[in-house]
Each structure stands twice: as C-alpha cells, then as structure tokens.
Amino acid sequence: MKYIEEFQDPELARRLLDDIHATVTRPWALMEVCGGQTHTIIRHGIDQLLPDQVELIHGPGCPVCVTPLEVIDKALEIASRPDVIFCSFGDMLRVPGTGRDLFQVRSEGGDVRVVYSPLDALKIARQNPGKEVVFFGIGFETTAPPNAMTVHQARKLGIRNFSLLVSHVRVPPAIEAIMQSPSCRVQGFLAAGHVCSVMGMGEYPGLAARHRVPIVVTGFEPLDILEGVRHAVRQLERGEHTVDNAYARAVRPEGNPAAIAMLEDVFEVTDRAWRGIGVIPDSGWRLSERYREHDAEHRFSVTDITTREPAECRSGEVLQGLIKPNQCEAFGTTCTPRNPLGATMVSSEGACAAYYLYRRLDLTPVRATDPIARTAPLEASPVV
Amino acid sequence: MCLAVPGRVVEIAEENGTRMATVDFGGVVKEVCLEYLPDLQVGEYAIVHVGFALQRLDEESAKQTLELFAQLGMLQEEFGDPWEQAAEAGGAPWPFEDDESDTVADPAVVGPVDGGHVSREARQ
Ligand code: SF4
C-alpha cells in the first residue's frame, strides 16, 4: 500500500479499503465514467490498492477527448478567419485536428483566446463589435448550462456578433450505449458527480433497472472514489442494482433545477458523434431553433472538411474501456503528450495522459489477471 | 475542464441584470455568475465550474477539497496561464526527469497566487 500515505485521510482510506477487501468474494468490473475520476485513480494508484477481484474500467467521460475530429477541424477553420476572435477553454489548444491544432492556428496569426468562463467570451464580443466572436462550446452536463446561459445573455443583451460552436454531450445515453455493446464487461458504474450536481439523479434509476447494474454517484477525490467502489461492490455482492449517492455533499437528487430549465430552453437533444466511438443516439445537445442565429455552424458555413484520424490511434477502444492506454502500440513511443496522436493523450482528463504521467513511473508488477500485463511498455520508458 | 472548484462568495453585485459574485478559490479571485444559485449569500461556499456557481457546498468539505486541489497542483491547472501550460506540455522535457521540472504535471506545484495567475516563481 505504498500510495495510501498520500491520501488526505489515510486512516479513513484504510478503513474503506479494508471494508472493500472484506466484502468482495468474486471478480467485479466497475466503470468510472468521468475522466477526472480516472486521473484520481491512476494518480493515487487506487486500482492497485483494491482487491484483485475489483477491476476499474476507464470510461468515456472526457469532453475534450470525445469532441469529434470534424468539429475540431471546423473550429480550426473558423479560428483561422481574419474576422474572427476564437475563444476556447485552455484544454482544447493542443487537441489534434487533421494536421494541426488551435495552438498552431494562433502561431499562424489566428486570433485565438483562452477564457476561463464563456461569459468572458461574451465580454470580448461586446468589446469588439467589428469582429465575430466564436466560443467553442464543448463539455458534458456540467459545462452545458454555463454555455446555455451565455447564449441566453447574448440574446437578451442583443449581442449579435457572438456565436457558439456546439459539441455538448450527455452521459446517460453513453452509459446506455456502453451497456448495449456486445463486448461490454461493465457490471457497475461510478457516475460522474458533478454532472449529477447539475442534472440530479433522475435519469439513472431507469438505466440501473434496465441493465441490472448498480450506479453509484461518485465524487472526484481519492476518498470519494473508494467510497463509490465500496457502495458498488456491496450492491454487487448482494445482487442489488439501484442508484446510490456517495457524493451527497455536492449532489441533490433533483440537481440544479434552474440550470436544467435553461439547458432545455437553449438546447435540444440530438444524436452526436463521439470521437473514436461513433454516433450515439440522443447523446448530445445542439442549439434550439430559437437560438439559431448564435450557432457558429449556421453562421459560418464550414464545408469541405476532410478528416483524417491517425490509423494507429486506439483511443476509441480506450474510451469504451476495451483496452487500457498502455496496450496501444503507439503509447509512449510515437504518441506522447508532446506529440499526441489522439485527444486522450492531450486532455488533462484523458486516460492516455493519466497513464503517461503516473503509471509509467510505477514499476510494481502488474497482476497477471490484469489486461495491462499483456503489454509491457514499462521497459521502453525513457525514464526507467 | 470538467473540474469544478469550491469557492467562497466574497461579494455580490448585479451586472447587466445578472447576479454576479466575487469568489475566492483559496487565494485566486474570480468573477462568478450566480444565476443558477440565486440565493447564495456572501460567506457561503459553492462548487464553481467555468465561472458559474452550480451547487452549494458546506464549508468544511469546501475547505478540504481546496486544500487537496492545492496539494495536487489542480488549482494551478485550473487557474494558471493556459498558453504557458500548453507550450510546456508541447515542448517541455519529460516531466519527471528531474525534481526541478516546472510543468503542470508536477503534483507538488502550487503556490501563492495573484490576480488569477500563478507565477512561475511561486511554483519552484
Ligand atoms: S496512446 Fe496515443 S495513439 Fe494510443 S490510444 Fe492513446 S492517444 Fe491514441
């Protein structure tokens, strides 16, 4: 248990772990949906502290990673236009499109700006009436309401030179798609806590009952993850499949009704393509008809996009939990954070980046039952 | 970017008909929209994501989370200079080559902050 001293409350961590060890009698595979949770797990070696029978499968919950290549390429094209100020969150700067990224667009003279909040982009629009200001609206249910409010404000204040390039995604349809896949091994979910802070838990009981999987709403901190695993393992051992809230300090069952109302006003549900995965029905939002004038895709008819994914990138499989990042041949060799082939190596929440930053330094033997054991990229690492 | 950080409301003001607050995230101060938590008061804590307060949080959990995020360098990731971070990620040496490395990946880096920018010196 070499990592446990790094926990905020090592004593509590130990108690939770003991409880999990005492409860588990059979192998179980749990998926943590959110990329932030994946990072916590890898950073703290939580997967290695758990009993051998509990396998954590990394889910698709990284908005940067799942933004389709086509949308990235549209962003790059819009950002290159001389009349445009393109605003984005910092995480998108180095996500590879076909051939380049936003960082390069700026070095080629594009006016790309990073904002902390979408409201900052709206402010830029107001200060630059002669320019078109476009905000890159990506993210899950946590980020969509702020973007919805910003578009609503733009309309209310009559700011017409502001538009949103929308690529929002929704978690429950992704869980549905994962459960329907014939290769699915997931037996329980640690749901993304902050998504539930906004949306509440209303969509989950149906999913849990339909697929007979426990769903535990889980936070992001190391102890939260252990608590989430403990709830999920208990349910599985008892043959239960309900929805538990292990993140009650931040999640109310009803979520944030004001945010949900705004979301439903500004956006409408649509099918959306997930990078590396493909189209998932009803898994996204687009601007509703009433807000069409603020839709960047509508405003800039970006056509002739030919996308090209690097053939060796297996991020689709990583995002679906079918392989672990270091089972990809390119991992740590032709694909590194400096020269990323896929978005999962770039994003601060990407699984490949998490493995690159933390796991390669860990030289403890990998369990024989763990699929990671089949590849041994550790020897190839430049640091060892 | 899905990281939501707890912060404490320092001041509340109306701006263009929108309820806004000044929020303190363990030293970094930012403008935050309160439209989704309109009854949040000065002194209370909330989870804030991309400039919007999304859910109330009790003081103790908020402080614990902030402390942890600071330890792990996550406040730096959230509030540091994104261009600098992207450049470092794109051109910096392997982050663990030596202990002096100054990258966002270094879990030990976060220090005094001013005006939302965490200075390089503070991270040494
Ligand atoms: S290691 Fe790189 S190439 Fe392989 S799946 Fe991850 S991002 Fe793609």
XYZ file of C-alpha atoms and ligand atoms in Angstrom:
516
model
C 0.000 0.000 0.000
C 2.669 2.429 -0.985
C 0.299 5.178 -2.005
C -2.004 5.234 0.946
C 0.011 7.733 2.966
C -0.693 10.302 0.264
C -4.409 10.212 0.961
C -5.878 13.215 2.675
C -7.109 10.981 5.486
C -5.015 7.801 5.296
C -6.841 6.250 8.252
C -10.235 6.617 6.594
C -8.790 5.376 3.305
C -7.514 2.291 5.074
C -10.891 1.643 6.683
C -12.703 1.954 3.359
C -10.186 -0.353 1.693
C -10.462 -2.908 4.492
C -14.206 -2.858 4.119
C -13.968 -3.425 0.356
C -11.449 -6.245 0.849
C -13.744 -7.856 3.433
C -16.841 -7.552 1.250
C -15.627 -8.822 -2.088
C -15.884 -12.532 -2.838
C -15.898 -12.609 -6.645
C -14.484 -10.615 -9.592
C -16.332 -7.431 -10.499
C -15.702 -4.848 -13.223
C -16.710 -1.270 -12.483
C -16.515 1.647 -14.876
C -15.680 5.138 -13.647
C -17.440 7.325 -16.153
C -15.542 10.541 -15.666
C -12.008 11.327 -16.831
C -11.347 13.324 -13.664
C -12.022 10.159 -11.689
C -9.665 8.207 -13.962
C -6.900 10.657 -13.128
C -7.505 10.370 -9.401
C -7.460 6.574 -9.672
C -4.198 6.396 -11.603
C -2.514 9.218 -9.713
C -3.169 7.595 -6.337
C -2.769 4.023 -7.501
C -6.300 3.258 -6.277
C -6.687 0.445 -8.802
C -3.700 -1.266 -7.212
C -4.911 -0.794 -3.658
C -8.198 -2.514 -4.432
C -8.634 -6.273 -4.147
C -7.541 -8.186 -7.246
C -11.185 -9.048 -7.900
C -12.194 -5.425 -8.412
C -11.245 -4.112 -11.832
C -11.749 -0.473 -12.728
C -12.513 0.185 -16.381
C -11.977 3.723 -17.608
C -15.000 5.319 -19.232
C -15.592 7.910 -21.948
C -16.089 10.885 -19.646
C -13.554 13.315 -21.027
C -15.272 16.012 -23.084
C -12.053 17.096 -24.763
C -11.347 13.515 -25.843
C -14.767 12.799 -27.288
C -15.199 16.006 -29.283
C -15.396 14.717 -32.877
C -12.492 15.402 -35.185
C -14.858 17.035 -37.628
C -15.847 19.634 -35.025
C -12.190 20.275 -34.139
C -11.445 20.807 -37.823
C -14.392 23.211 -38.098
C -13.035 25.082 -35.090
C -9.606 25.324 -36.715
C -11.096 26.631 -39.918
C -13.278 29.227 -38.183
C -10.400 30.301 -35.926
C -8.197 30.920 -38.988
C -10.564 33.531 -40.420
C -9.286 37.097 -40.155
C -12.645 38.487 -38.996
C -12.941 36.011 -36.109
C -11.852 36.026 -32.487
C -11.998 32.387 -31.449
C -12.421 31.733 -27.715
C -11.919 28.408 -26.027
C -11.095 26.730 -22.739
C -7.370 26.060 -22.431
C -7.745 22.268 -22.699
C -8.641 22.474 -26.370
C -5.469 24.249 -27.505
C -3.435 21.187 -28.300
C -6.148 18.729 -29.295
C -5.051 17.475 -32.687
C -7.349 18.120 -35.607
C -6.474 16.829 -39.055
C -2.919 18.076 -39.284
C -2.852 20.938 -36.761
C -4.291 22.368 -33.552
C -5.508 25.697 -32.154
C -2.070 26.439 -30.797
C -0.724 26.358 -34.339
C -3.609 28.425 -35.676
C -2.593 31.157 -33.269
C 1.057 30.965 -34.240
C -0.087 31.342 -37.847
C -1.810 34.595 -36.931
C -5.309 33.468 -35.918
C -6.854 35.409 -33.029
C -7.351 32.526 -30.598
C -8.050 33.451 -26.995
C -8.390 31.335 -23.912
C -11.128 32.211 -21.485
C -11.925 30.934 -18.038
C -15.668 31.321 -18.478
C -17.950 31.552 -21.520
C -19.097 34.893 -20.097
C -15.579 36.196 -20.741
C -16.084 35.386 -24.423
C -19.324 37.344 -24.388
C -17.461 40.294 -22.895
C -14.907 40.078 -25.711
C -17.780 40.139 -28.210
C -19.159 43.283 -26.659
C -15.756 44.967 -26.703
C -15.120 44.021 -30.342
C -18.287 44.844 -32.270
C -16.408 44.732 -35.579
C -15.365 41.105 -35.083
C -17.180 37.798 -34.991
C -16.580 36.174 -31.624
C -16.983 32.407 -31.546
C -16.888 30.325 -28.384
C -16.025 26.627 -28.534
C -18.856 25.070 -26.530
C -17.825 21.574 -25.588
C -18.444 19.596 -22.440
C -20.880 17.420 -20.526
C -23.881 18.401 -18.449
C -21.666 20.414 -16.099
C -20.418 22.772 -18.796
C -23.528 22.956 -20.954
C -25.606 25.128 -18.546
C -22.959 27.879 -18.335
C -22.789 27.917 -22.130
C -26.583 27.936 -22.366
C -26.742 30.922 -20.018
C -24.158 32.761 -22.096
C -26.139 32.340 -25.302
C -29.270 33.403 -23.456
C -27.442 36.530 -22.244
C -26.170 37.286 -25.744
C -29.734 37.260 -26.995
C -31.062 39.246 -24.075
C -28.400 41.935 -24.491
C -28.649 41.951 -28.288
C -25.012 40.947 -28.812
C -25.207 39.652 -32.348
C -21.533 39.068 -33.074
C -21.386 36.169 -30.605
C -21.879 32.554 -31.583
C -21.275 29.120 -30.143
C -19.641 26.174 -31.896
C -21.562 23.494 -30.025
C -20.457 19.972 -29.292
C -22.120 19.139 -25.986
C -22.519 15.557 -24.862
C -24.768 13.761 -22.363
C -23.713 10.988 -20.016
C -26.814 8.736 -19.679
C -27.028 7.846 -23.401
C -23.316 6.986 -23.289
C -23.949 4.590 -20.385
C -26.818 3.110 -22.378
C -24.547 2.629 -25.422
C -21.818 1.010 -23.334
C -24.287 -1.425 -21.795
C -25.703 -2.340 -25.184
C -22.323 -3.140 -26.682
C -21.820 -6.902 -27.104
C -18.272 -6.612 -25.755
C -19.399 -4.832 -22.589
C -17.909 -6.209 -19.373
C -19.110 -3.425 -17.075
C -21.108 -4.622 -14.064
C -21.416 -1.357 -12.185
C -20.892 2.366 -12.711
C -19.316 5.125 -10.696
C -21.336 8.010 -12.132
C -19.770 11.439 -12.606
C -20.523 13.512 -9.505
C -20.512 16.982 -10.963
C -22.729 16.002 -13.859
C -25.224 14.864 -11.225
C -24.789 18.107 -9.237
C -26.437 19.757 -12.210
C -28.749 17.088 -13.626
C -29.679 15.268 -10.443
C -30.127 11.532 -10.426
C -33.461 11.222 -12.210
C -32.136 9.551 -15.347
C -30.300 6.797 -13.510
C -32.882 4.505 -11.841
C -34.241 3.506 -15.258
C -30.747 2.701 -16.530
C -29.857 0.738 -13.399
C -33.044 -1.305 -13.547
C -32.968 -1.913 -17.310
C -29.409 -3.183 -17.338
C -29.346 -4.563 -13.805
C -26.274 -2.524 -12.899
C -25.648 -0.586 -9.717
C -24.935 3.086 -10.381
C -23.151 4.996 -7.625
C -22.878 8.758 -7.888
C -19.243 9.410 -7.002
C -17.029 12.438 -6.441
C -13.501 13.080 -7.671
C -11.311 12.911 -4.656
C -9.413 9.762 -3.684
C -11.675 9.042 -0.723
C -14.755 9.656 -2.872
C -13.603 7.009 -5.321
C -13.028 4.472 -2.541
C -16.458 5.260 -1.107
C -18.016 4.842 -4.576
C -16.304 1.480 -5.091
C -17.407 0.354 -1.633
C -21.070 1.116 -2.418
C -20.878 -0.568 -5.830
C -19.165 -3.717 -4.537
C -21.676 -4.039 -1.697
C -24.571 -3.860 -4.110
C -22.982 -6.348 -6.494
C -22.251 -8.829 -3.734
C -25.878 -8.606 -2.583
C -27.256 -8.885 -6.109
C -28.720 -5.379 -5.964
C -28.811 -2.806 -8.736
C -30.024 0.526 -7.541
C -28.771 4.111 -7.599
C -26.700 5.232 -4.609
C -25.486 8.724 -3.869
C -21.972 8.579 -2.442
C -21.405 12.288 -3.129
C -24.261 13.766 -1.139
C -22.287 16.854 -0.134
C -22.494 18.103 -3.719
C -25.374 16.206 -5.296
C -29.059 16.724 -4.537
C -31.433 14.207 -6.137
C -33.134 16.981 -8.109
C -29.858 18.547 -9.274
C -29.982 22.245 -10.071
C -33.472 22.944 -11.484
C -32.586 26.450 -12.716
C -29.685 25.075 -14.741
C -31.785 22.240 -16.154
C -34.517 24.684 -17.188
C -32.027 26.917 -19.007
C -30.440 23.915 -20.727
C -33.796 22.786 -22.010
C -34.651 26.260 -23.207
C -31.455 26.931 -25.143
C -30.538 23.443 -26.346
C -32.339 20.476 -27.797
C -31.301 16.846 -27.658
C -29.663 15.488 -30.789
C -27.668 12.467 -31.940
C -23.978 13.170 -31.583
C -20.763 11.577 -32.822
C -18.153 10.852 -30.138
C -14.560 10.899 -31.289
C -13.273 7.365 -31.658
C -16.645 5.856 -30.745
C -19.144 6.951 -33.366
C -22.674 8.281 -33.237
C -24.656 7.663 -30.049
C -28.380 8.389 -30.384
C -29.671 11.332 -28.338
C -26.268 11.772 -26.744
C -25.761 15.447 -27.407
C -27.230 18.905 -27.452
C -27.423 21.481 -30.196
C -28.805 24.998 -30.086
C -32.541 25.026 -30.477
C -34.217 26.773 -33.383
C -34.856 29.932 -31.350
C -31.134 30.462 -30.850
C -30.090 29.540 -34.384
C -28.547 32.965 -35.053
C -25.970 32.219 -32.346
C -24.999 28.868 -33.866
C -21.498 29.133 -35.351
C -22.070 26.193 -37.691
C -25.059 28.007 -39.099
C -23.256 31.357 -39.292
C -20.041 30.114 -40.903
C -20.881 27.529 -43.461
C -17.786 25.447 -42.951
C -17.752 22.904 -45.720
C -15.254 20.632 -47.429
C -13.960 19.213 -44.182
C -11.996 16.052 -44.823
C -10.995 14.466 -41.552
C -8.149 12.038 -41.125
C -7.599 10.152 -37.866
C -4.155 8.602 -37.395
C -4.662 4.902 -38.090
C -2.605 3.739 -35.132
C -4.607 5.649 -32.511
C -6.842 3.313 -30.492
C -8.462 5.997 -28.365
C -11.920 4.761 -29.343
C -11.196 1.469 -27.609
C -9.639 3.277 -24.670
C -12.726 5.454 -24.302
C -15.011 2.443 -24.333
C -12.957 0.662 -21.727
C -11.978 -2.114 -24.158
C -8.230 -1.604 -23.762
C -6.026 0.197 -21.273
C -3.913 3.029 -22.753
C -0.616 1.194 -22.482
C -1.990 -1.601 -24.633
C -1.863 0.808 -27.571
C 1.322 0.242 -29.592
C 1.872 3.951 -30.022
C 1.651 4.659 -26.286
C 4.818 6.355 -25.070
C 6.608 5.773 -28.370
C 5.071 7.618 -31.324
C 2.381 9.075 -29.065
C 3.350 11.248 -26.100
C 1.889 14.441 -24.618
C 4.468 16.322 -26.658
C 3.467 14.605 -29.885
C -0.044 13.341 -29.257
C -1.791 11.215 -31.843
C -5.128 11.268 -30.081
C -7.013 13.621 -27.819
C -6.858 11.132 -24.932
C -3.107 11.853 -24.733
C -3.619 15.642 -24.669
C -6.506 16.316 -22.377
C -5.879 16.828 -18.699
C -8.651 14.267 -18.190
C -7.585 11.810 -20.883
C -6.817 8.237 -19.875
C -3.695 8.009 -22.066
C -2.298 11.177 -20.462
C -3.019 9.793 -16.991
C -1.127 6.590 -17.758
C 1.729 8.518 -19.296
C 2.091 10.869 -16.354
C 1.646 8.448 -13.488
C 1.562 4.809 -14.411
C 4.843 4.546 -16.263
C 6.734 5.517 -13.158
C 5.158 2.693 -11.282
C 7.341 -0.375 -11.546
C 5.355 -2.657 -9.288
C 4.496 -5.874 -11.104
C 1.131 -5.799 -12.789
C -1.322 -8.505 -11.762
C -1.385 -11.460 -14.119
C -5.162 -11.187 -14.438
C -4.959 -7.585 -15.444
C -5.101 -6.982 -19.197
C -2.282 -4.449 -18.793
C 0.056 -7.327 -18.095
C -0.116 -8.441 -21.679
C 1.831 -5.426 -22.863
C 4.989 -4.329 -21.189
C 5.743 -0.803 -22.313
C 7.355 -0.007 -18.981
C 10.753 -1.165 -20.212
C 10.511 1.139 -23.201
C 10.013 4.147 -20.997
C 12.721 6.798 -21.277
C 12.781 7.319 -17.522
C 13.490 3.803 -16.385
C -12.013 21.338 -17.763
C -14.693 19.335 -16.004
C -13.052 20.170 -12.728
C -15.345 22.180 -10.525
C -13.647 24.044 -7.724
C -15.192 25.098 -4.435
C -15.046 28.795 -3.695
C -16.301 31.261 -1.092
C -18.521 34.179 -2.013
C -16.848 37.440 -1.046
C -19.118 39.998 -2.649
C -22.321 40.030 -4.686
C -23.265 42.576 -7.333
C -25.704 42.977 -10.193
C -24.151 43.293 -13.659
C -26.306 43.867 -16.769
C -29.246 42.371 -14.940
C -27.237 39.285 -13.986
C -26.411 38.248 -10.445
C -22.622 38.037 -10.199
C -20.234 37.394 -7.324
C -16.609 37.753 -6.489
C -15.472 34.321 -5.377
C -12.286 33.332 -3.595
C -10.722 29.980 -4.529
C -8.047 29.614 -1.898
C -6.344 32.841 -2.951
C -7.370 33.132 -6.605
C -10.273 35.533 -7.009
C -12.692 35.282 -9.941
C -15.984 36.728 -11.141
C -18.691 34.087 -10.938
C -22.268 34.035 -12.203
C -24.897 33.238 -9.555
C -27.903 32.881 -11.849
C -28.076 29.147 -11.152
C -27.837 29.588 -7.376
C -29.590 32.922 -6.932
C -29.982 32.694 -3.163
C -26.305 32.079 -2.439
C -25.073 34.595 0.153
C -21.772 36.247 0.986
C -19.670 33.875 3.094
C -21.267 30.707 1.668
C -19.396 28.127 -0.411
C -20.356 26.671 -3.769
C -18.960 24.403 -6.427
C -17.981 26.614 -9.323
C -17.403 25.445 -12.867
C -16.275 27.707 -15.744
C -17.418 30.794 -13.903
C -20.813 29.529 -12.737
C -21.848 28.513 -9.222
C -23.611 25.189 -9.673
C -24.266 23.714 -6.238
C -23.908 24.725 -2.587
C -21.229 23.078 -0.500
C -20.683 23.110 3.239
C -17.666 24.997 4.496
C -15.762 22.017 5.805
C -15.989 19.946 2.603
C -15.150 23.018 0.565
C -12.014 23.729 2.565
C -10.877 20.104 2.465
C -11.342 19.924 -1.287
C -9.498 23.185 -1.862
C -6.612 22.014 0.260
C -6.411 18.766 -1.664
C -6.601 20.508 -5.041
C -3.812 22.849 -3.964
C -1.652 19.898 -2.889
C -2.204 18.114 -6.170
C -1.478 21.158 -8.295
C -5.010 21.170 -9.657
C -5.616 24.837 -8.861
C -2.595 25.573 -10.987
C -4.096 23.546 -13.837
C -7.388 25.393 -13.497
C -6.172 28.950 -12.948
C -2.620 29.085 -14.327
C -1.729 30.558 -17.704
C -3.201 28.141 -20.276
C -0.838 29.191 -23.083
C 2.138 28.607 -20.892
C 0.738 25.237 -19.867
C 0.047 24.220 -23.459
C 3.529 25.292 -24.536
C 5.075 23.368 -21.690
C 3.046 20.278 -22.464
C 4.053 20.564 -26.106
C 7.739 21.260 -25.691
C 8.764 20.591 -22.144
C 11.057 17.723 -21.279
C 9.715 14.557 -19.720
C 8.057 15.917 -16.619
C 9.773 13.653 -14.139
C 13.308 13.821 -15.476
C 14.422 15.875 -12.546
C 12.895 17.350 -9.448
C 13.314 20.870 -10.713
C 10.974 20.365 -13.620
C 8.470 23.135 -13.891
C 5.444 21.635 -15.542
C 1.765 21.471 -14.901
C 2.125 17.759 -14.387
C 4.240 18.239 -11.304
C 1.888 17.284 -8.489
C 3.701 19.409 -5.954
C 3.317 22.750 -7.630
C 1.024 25.374 -6.383
C 1.928 28.468 -4.545
C 0.905 31.990 -3.782
C -1.273 33.369 -6.486
C -2.166 36.837 -7.599
C -4.878 38.001 -9.922
C -5.597 34.504 -11.129
C -2.107 33.947 -12.451
C 0.127 31.579 -10.575
C 3.622 32.858 -11.116
C 6.466 30.626 -12.208
C 8.484 31.612 -9.156
C 5.673 30.554 -6.880
C 5.870 27.091 -8.309
C 9.520 26.441 -7.703
S -1.655 6.235 -26.668
Fe -1.940 7.833 -28.227
S -2.272 6.716 -30.125
Fe -2.627 5.263 -28.448
S -4.826 5.406 -27.991
Fe -3.801 6.864 -26.629
S -3.911 8.809 -27.768
Fe -4.294 7.193 -29.281
